[in-house]
XYZ file of C-alpha atoms in Angstrom:
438
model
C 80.222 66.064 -10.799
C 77.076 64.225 -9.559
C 77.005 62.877 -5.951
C 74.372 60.276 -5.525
C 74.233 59.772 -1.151
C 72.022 57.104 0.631
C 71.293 54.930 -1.883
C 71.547 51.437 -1.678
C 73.662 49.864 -4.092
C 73.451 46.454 -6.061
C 76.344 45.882 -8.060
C 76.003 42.285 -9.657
C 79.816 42.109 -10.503
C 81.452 42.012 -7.275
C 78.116 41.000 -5.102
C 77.939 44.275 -3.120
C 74.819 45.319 -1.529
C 74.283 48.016 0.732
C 73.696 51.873 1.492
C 76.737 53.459 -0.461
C 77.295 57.205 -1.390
C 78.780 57.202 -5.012
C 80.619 60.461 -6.642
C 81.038 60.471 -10.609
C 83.171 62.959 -12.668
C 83.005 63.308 -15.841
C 82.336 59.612 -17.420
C 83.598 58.010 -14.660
C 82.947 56.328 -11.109
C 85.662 58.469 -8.962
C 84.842 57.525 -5.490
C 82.479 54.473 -3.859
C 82.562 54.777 -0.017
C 79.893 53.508 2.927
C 77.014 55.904 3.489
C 77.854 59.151 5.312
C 81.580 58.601 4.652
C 81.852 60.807 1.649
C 80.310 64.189 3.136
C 82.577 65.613 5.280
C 85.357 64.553 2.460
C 83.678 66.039 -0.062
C 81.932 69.459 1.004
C 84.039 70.573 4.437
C 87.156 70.532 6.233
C 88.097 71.163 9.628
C 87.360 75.210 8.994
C 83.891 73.962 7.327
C 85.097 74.993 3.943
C 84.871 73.533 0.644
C 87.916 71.304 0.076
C 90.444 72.158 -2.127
C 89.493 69.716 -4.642
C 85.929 70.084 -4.804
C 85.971 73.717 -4.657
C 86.133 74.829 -8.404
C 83.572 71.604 -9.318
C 80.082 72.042 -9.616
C 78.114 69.273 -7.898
C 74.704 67.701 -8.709
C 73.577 66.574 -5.664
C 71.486 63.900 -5.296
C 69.778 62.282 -2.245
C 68.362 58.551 -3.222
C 66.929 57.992 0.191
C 64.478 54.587 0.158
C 66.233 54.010 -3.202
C 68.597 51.665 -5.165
C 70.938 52.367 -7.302
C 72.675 49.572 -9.734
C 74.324 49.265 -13.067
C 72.486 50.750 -16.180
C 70.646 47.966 -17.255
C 72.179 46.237 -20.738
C 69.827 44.898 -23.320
C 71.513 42.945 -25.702
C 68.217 42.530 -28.329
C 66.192 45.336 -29.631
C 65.030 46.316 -32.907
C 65.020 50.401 -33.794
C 64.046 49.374 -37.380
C 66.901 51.880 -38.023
C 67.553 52.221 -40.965
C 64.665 51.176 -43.460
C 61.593 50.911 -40.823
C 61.373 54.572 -39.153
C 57.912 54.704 -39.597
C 57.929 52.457 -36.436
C 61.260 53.573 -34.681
C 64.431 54.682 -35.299
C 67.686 54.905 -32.957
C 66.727 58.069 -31.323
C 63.858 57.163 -30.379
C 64.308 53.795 -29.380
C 67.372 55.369 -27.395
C 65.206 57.621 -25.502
C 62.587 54.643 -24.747
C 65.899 52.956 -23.246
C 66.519 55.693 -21.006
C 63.702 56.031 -19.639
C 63.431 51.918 -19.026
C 66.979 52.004 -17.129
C 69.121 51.038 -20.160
C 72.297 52.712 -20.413
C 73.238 50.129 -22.937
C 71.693 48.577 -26.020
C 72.300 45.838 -28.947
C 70.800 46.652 -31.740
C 69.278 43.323 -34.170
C 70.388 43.400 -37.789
C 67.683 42.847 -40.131
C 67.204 46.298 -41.125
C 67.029 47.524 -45.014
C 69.402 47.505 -45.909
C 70.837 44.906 -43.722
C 73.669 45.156 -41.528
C 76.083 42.966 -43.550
C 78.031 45.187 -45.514
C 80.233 48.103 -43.738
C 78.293 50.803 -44.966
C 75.267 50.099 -43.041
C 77.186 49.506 -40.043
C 79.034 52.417 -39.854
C 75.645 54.198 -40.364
C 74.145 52.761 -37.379
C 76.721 52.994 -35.046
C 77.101 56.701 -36.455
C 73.682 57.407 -35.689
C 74.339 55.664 -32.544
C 76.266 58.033 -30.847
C 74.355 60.986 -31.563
C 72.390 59.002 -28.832
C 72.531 59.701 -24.984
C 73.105 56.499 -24.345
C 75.718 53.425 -26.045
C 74.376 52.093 -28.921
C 75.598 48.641 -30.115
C 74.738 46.356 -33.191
C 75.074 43.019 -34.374
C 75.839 42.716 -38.014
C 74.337 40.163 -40.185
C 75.571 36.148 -40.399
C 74.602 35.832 -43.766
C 74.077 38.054 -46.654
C 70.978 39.569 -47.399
C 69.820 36.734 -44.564
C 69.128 34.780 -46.651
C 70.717 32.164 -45.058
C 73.184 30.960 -48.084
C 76.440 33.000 -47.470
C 78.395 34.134 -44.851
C 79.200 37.967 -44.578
C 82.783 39.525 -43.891
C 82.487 38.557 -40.080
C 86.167 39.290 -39.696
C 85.786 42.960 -41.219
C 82.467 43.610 -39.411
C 84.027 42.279 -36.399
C 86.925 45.193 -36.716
C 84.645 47.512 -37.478
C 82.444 46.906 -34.377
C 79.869 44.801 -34.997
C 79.057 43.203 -31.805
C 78.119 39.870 -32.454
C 76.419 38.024 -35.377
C 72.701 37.063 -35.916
C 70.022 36.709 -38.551
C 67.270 37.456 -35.971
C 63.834 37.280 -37.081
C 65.312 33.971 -39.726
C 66.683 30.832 -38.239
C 69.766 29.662 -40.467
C 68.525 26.168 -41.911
C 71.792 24.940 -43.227
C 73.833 22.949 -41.421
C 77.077 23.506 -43.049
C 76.520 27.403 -42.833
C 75.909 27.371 -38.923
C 79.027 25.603 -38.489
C 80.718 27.587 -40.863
C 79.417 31.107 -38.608
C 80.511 29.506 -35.336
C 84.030 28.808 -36.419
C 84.156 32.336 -38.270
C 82.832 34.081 -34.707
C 85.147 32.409 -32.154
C 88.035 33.614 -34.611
C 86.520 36.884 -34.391
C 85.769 36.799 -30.449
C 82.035 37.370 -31.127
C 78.882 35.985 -29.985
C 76.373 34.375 -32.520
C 72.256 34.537 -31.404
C 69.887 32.339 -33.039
C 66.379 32.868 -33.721
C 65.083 29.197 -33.228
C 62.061 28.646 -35.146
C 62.031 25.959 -37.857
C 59.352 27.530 -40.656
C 58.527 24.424 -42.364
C 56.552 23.462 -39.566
C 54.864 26.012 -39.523
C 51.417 27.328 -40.749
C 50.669 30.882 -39.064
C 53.498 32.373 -37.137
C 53.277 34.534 -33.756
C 50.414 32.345 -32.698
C 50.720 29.019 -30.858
C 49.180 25.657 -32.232
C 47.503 25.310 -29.354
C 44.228 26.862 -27.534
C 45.206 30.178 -29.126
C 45.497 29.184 -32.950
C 41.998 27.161 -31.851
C 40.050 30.244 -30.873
C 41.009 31.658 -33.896
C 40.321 28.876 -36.640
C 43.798 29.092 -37.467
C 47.698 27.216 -37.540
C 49.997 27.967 -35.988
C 53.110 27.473 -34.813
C 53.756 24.377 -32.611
C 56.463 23.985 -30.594
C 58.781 21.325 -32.127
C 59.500 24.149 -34.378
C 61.374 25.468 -31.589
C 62.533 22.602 -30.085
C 63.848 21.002 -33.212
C 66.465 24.084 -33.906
C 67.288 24.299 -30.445
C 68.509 20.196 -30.650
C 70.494 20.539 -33.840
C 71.942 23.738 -32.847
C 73.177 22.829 -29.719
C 74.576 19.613 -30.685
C 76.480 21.876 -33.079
C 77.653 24.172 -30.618
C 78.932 21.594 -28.030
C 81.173 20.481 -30.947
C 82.029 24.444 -31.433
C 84.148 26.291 -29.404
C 82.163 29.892 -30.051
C 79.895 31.349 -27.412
C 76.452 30.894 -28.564
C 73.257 32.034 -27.633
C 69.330 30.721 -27.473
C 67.010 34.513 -28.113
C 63.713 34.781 -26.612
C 63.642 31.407 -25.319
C 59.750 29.966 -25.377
C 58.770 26.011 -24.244
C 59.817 24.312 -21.425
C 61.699 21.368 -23.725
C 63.902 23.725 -24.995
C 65.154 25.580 -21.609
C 66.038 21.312 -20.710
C 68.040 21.249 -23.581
C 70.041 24.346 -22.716
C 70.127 23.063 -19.318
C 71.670 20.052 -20.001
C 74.054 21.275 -22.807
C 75.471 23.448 -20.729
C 76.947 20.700 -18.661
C 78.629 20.147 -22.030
C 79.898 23.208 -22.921
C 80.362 26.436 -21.092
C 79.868 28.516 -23.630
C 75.970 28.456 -24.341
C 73.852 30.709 -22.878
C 70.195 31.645 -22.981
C 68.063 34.929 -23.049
C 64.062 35.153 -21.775
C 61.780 37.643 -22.681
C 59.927 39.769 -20.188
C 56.624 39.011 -22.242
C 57.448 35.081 -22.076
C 57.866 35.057 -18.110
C 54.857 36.858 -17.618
C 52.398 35.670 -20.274
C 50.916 32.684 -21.898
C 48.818 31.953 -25.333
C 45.589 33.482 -23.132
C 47.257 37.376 -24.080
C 46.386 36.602 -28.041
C 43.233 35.335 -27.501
C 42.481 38.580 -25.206
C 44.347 40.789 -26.994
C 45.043 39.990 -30.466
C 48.054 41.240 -32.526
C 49.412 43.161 -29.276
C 50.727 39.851 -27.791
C 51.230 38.354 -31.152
C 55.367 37.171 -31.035
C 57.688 35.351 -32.479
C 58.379 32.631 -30.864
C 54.527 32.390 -29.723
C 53.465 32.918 -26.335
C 52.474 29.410 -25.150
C 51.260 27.485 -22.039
C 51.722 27.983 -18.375
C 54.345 25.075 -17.989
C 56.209 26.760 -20.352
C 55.881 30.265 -18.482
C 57.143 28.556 -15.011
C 60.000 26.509 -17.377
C 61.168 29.820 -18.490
C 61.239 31.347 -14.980
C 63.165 28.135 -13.104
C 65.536 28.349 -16.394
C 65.837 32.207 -14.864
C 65.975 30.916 -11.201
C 68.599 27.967 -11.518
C 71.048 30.155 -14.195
C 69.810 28.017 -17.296
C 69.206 31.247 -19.036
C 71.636 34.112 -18.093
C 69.510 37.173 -18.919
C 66.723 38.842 -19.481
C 66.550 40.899 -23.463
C 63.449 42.255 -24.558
C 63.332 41.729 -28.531
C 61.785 45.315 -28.159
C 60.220 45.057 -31.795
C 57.753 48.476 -32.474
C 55.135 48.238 -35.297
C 52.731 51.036 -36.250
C 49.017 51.036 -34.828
C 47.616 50.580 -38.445
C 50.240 47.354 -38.585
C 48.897 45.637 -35.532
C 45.513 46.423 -36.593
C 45.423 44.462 -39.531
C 43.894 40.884 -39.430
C 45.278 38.670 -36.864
C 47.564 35.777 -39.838
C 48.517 39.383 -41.563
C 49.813 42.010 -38.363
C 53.603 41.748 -37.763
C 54.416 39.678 -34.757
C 56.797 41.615 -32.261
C 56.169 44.447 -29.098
C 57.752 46.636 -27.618
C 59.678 46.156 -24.349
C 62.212 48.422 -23.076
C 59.784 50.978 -20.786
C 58.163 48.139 -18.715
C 61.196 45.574 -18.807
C 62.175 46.332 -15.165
C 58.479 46.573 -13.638
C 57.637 43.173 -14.963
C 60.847 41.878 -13.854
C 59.983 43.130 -10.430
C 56.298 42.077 -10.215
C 57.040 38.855 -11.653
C 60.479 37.582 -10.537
C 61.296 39.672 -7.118
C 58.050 40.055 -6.046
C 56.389 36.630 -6.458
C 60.098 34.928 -4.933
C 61.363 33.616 -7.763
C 64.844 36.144 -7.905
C 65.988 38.258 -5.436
C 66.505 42.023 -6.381
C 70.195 41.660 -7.160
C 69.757 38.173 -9.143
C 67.492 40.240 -11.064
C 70.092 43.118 -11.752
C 72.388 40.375 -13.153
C 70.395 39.173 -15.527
C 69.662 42.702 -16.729
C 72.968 44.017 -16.401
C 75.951 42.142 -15.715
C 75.093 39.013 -17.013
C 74.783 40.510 -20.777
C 77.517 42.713 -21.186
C 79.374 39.925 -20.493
C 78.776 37.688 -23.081
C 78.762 40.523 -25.727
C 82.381 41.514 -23.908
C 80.923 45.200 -22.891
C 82.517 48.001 -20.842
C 79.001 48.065 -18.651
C 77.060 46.000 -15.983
C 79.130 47.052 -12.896
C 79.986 49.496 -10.565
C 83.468 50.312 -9.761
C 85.278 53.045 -9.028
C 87.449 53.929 -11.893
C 84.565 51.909 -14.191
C 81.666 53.572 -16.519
C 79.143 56.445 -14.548
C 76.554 53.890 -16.301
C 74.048 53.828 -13.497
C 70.332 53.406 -12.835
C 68.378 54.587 -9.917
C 64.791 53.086 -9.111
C 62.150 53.055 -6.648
C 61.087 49.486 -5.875
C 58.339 50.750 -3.512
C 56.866 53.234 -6.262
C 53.930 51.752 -8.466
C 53.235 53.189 -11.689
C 50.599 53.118 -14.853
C 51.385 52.156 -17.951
C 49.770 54.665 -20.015
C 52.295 56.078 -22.847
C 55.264 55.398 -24.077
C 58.456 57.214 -25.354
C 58.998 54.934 -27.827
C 57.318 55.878 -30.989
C 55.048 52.451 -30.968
C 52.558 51.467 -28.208
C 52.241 47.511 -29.635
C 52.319 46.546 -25.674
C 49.704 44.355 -24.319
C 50.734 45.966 -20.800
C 49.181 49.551 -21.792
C 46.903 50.451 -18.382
C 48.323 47.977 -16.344
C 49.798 49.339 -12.692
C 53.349 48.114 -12.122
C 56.139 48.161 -9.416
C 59.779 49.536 -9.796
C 59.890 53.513 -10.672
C 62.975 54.559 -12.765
C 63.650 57.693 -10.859
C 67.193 58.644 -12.846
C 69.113 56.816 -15.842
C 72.703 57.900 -15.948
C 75.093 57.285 -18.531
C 78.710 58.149 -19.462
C 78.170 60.513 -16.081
C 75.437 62.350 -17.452
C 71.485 62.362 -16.251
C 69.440 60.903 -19.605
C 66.347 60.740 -18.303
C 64.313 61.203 -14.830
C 61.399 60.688 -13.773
């Protein structure tokens, strides 16, 4: 058993917040009572003896004095390049780099090689998965091979587990096939993502066409290649009753159209980055390939679009597209290094510095979008405290600041490396058992 006393909770689901003590057995959430109300219960009776029922238990006890404790955050887009990439990660490690960001919960991209859309390579990943101290989820494929032309066996993947559906990385082009994969996924009960980047316009991805792709001497990508997919694909999804989702959302036109789309249908939602709330196209032209993404990083309006889009509920939650590359990848020339960084280890801290911190979301709005928010829309056991519900917690000092000097992931493509953030990870639990602490 594991008794966490004096910490004050945050539980997005049913809008508590304050001190609470919190008692897990075994997987589980057994007892949530006020502070101080659990002691006596739990450790003495009127003789000042154990109690019967805690007597034969042995009990991690933990006092979270000055910190929070909330739902194990839920990240519902990360790459482990597992299988066919390992060089750069694979699900243990990108597991372990979970952990130790506060993620008790993870959903794993598709366009691995092999690709997730036959059975085979899904039951491989969600294999591998649970060898993993945390839960490991994966979207399988829309189309084969994503390539864009056929649908996969959504129904069959659906059965056996895929969480949702996406192409990531490739923005499905046809018409006819999107509509196709919407109807296919609300028969299945499954979320689609879209990557929304039209590549006929343009020239040299991962960098905007902007200042950035002008320091350089090169294209780039501009961003009606983002808005354009965004437009057609949510005038297909109003007509769709599937629950859809914008990834890494990047300009400030396209977090409108969300905005006012989801007047229209209920079922849209939205996902920001950490590294598009808290950066602009100035990262690439200080720092290269390391804050080379896809979409691009682009201006400051669309930084402060992204973060009201956060503020007024626009865009539900926060996913990091965690995406490791090798250091000899990222060191290549600037049109030829893979686009992508890693995110999981400083999701929260940026969160913190630049959400909470500069007024934007209070603490708990913050947890939603991490949390609650999601494992909703991927229809997840996770993002709440309950008693009864999952010992899926995360403990953190807000007050603690912290250098970002290595990483447990087995990349370090972060333009955050020596940066000093707020928001220590002190303890990740999950399934009732201590992952990682600091």
């Amino acid at each position: 058993m594991i008794y966490l006393k004096n910490g004050y909770m945050i539980d997005p689901a049913s809008g508590t917040k304050g001190y609470r003590d919190i008692l897990i057995k075994e997987d589980k959430i057994v007892r949530i009572a006020p502070q101080g109300a659990l002691e006596t219960e739990l450790f003495a009776n009127d003789s000042g003896d154990c109690n019967a029922w805690t007597a034969a238990e042995d009990i991690v006890n933990i006092d979270l004095s000055g910190q929070y404790v909330a739902p194990g955050f839920v990240d519902v887009h990360v790459h482990f390049r597992d299988p066919g990439f390992t060089h750069k990660e694979d699900i243990h490690t990108g597991a372990r780099a979970a952990a130790r960001g506060g993620f008790t919960s993870v959903v794993l991209m598709a366009n691995t090689r092999p690709a997730v859309d036959n059975p085979e390579t899904l039951a491989y990943v969600l294999n591998k998965g649970k060898e993993t101290d945390i839960h490991i989820h994966t979207c399988a494929n829309v189309t084969k091979g994503l390539q864009g032309k056929e649908l996969t066996d959504m129904e069959t993947l659906s059965k056996l587990g895929a969480a949702g559906f996406t192409d990531d990385g490739i923005p499905i082009t046809d018409e006819g096939v999107l509509r196709a994969a919407l109807r296919q996924a609300a028969k299945c009960g499954k979320p689609v993502s879209l990557h929304e980047e039209n590549p006929s316009l343009i020239t040299n991805n991962g960098i905007n066409e902007g200042s950035a792709a002008e320091h350089y001497g090169i294209g780039g990508s501009p961003r009606e290649a983002e808005i354009s997919m965004v437009e057609r694909d949510l005038r297909i999804a109003v007509e769709q009753e599937a629950d859809l989702s914008i990834q890494h959302i990047s300009t400030k036109e396209a977090v409108e159209l969300v905005r006012q789309a989801k007047k229209k249908n209920r079922r849209i939602y939205a996902e920001a980055t950490p590294h598009h709330f808290t950066l602009t196209q100035d990262a690439v032209i200080g720092q290269g390939a390391l804050a080379k993404v896809n979409p691009p990083l682009r201006e400051e309006a669309d930084r402060l679009a992204i973060i009201e889009g956060l503020r007024d509920g626009t865009i539900d939650m926060i996913a990091t597209d965690h995406a490791p590359h090798s250091a000899e990848e990222k060191a290549r020339p600037l049109t030829e290094a893979p686009s992508g960084m890693i995110g999981l280890e400083t999701s929260f801290s940026l969160g913190m510095r630049e959400l909470v911190n500069k007024g934007y979301l209070s603490m708990a709005e913050l947890i939603e979008k991490m949390s609650h928010a999601p494992a909703k829309l991927y229809h997840l056991a996770a993002g709440y405290l309950a008693e009864g519900g999952p010992a899926d917690l995360v403990v953190f000092d807000p007050n603690k600041m912290w250098t970002v000097k290595s990483f447990v992931s087995k990349a370090a493509n972060s333009p955050f490396v020596g940066e000093n953030l707020p928001g220590v990870i002190s303890y990740t639990i999950c399934s009732g058992r201590i992952v990682y602490r600091a």
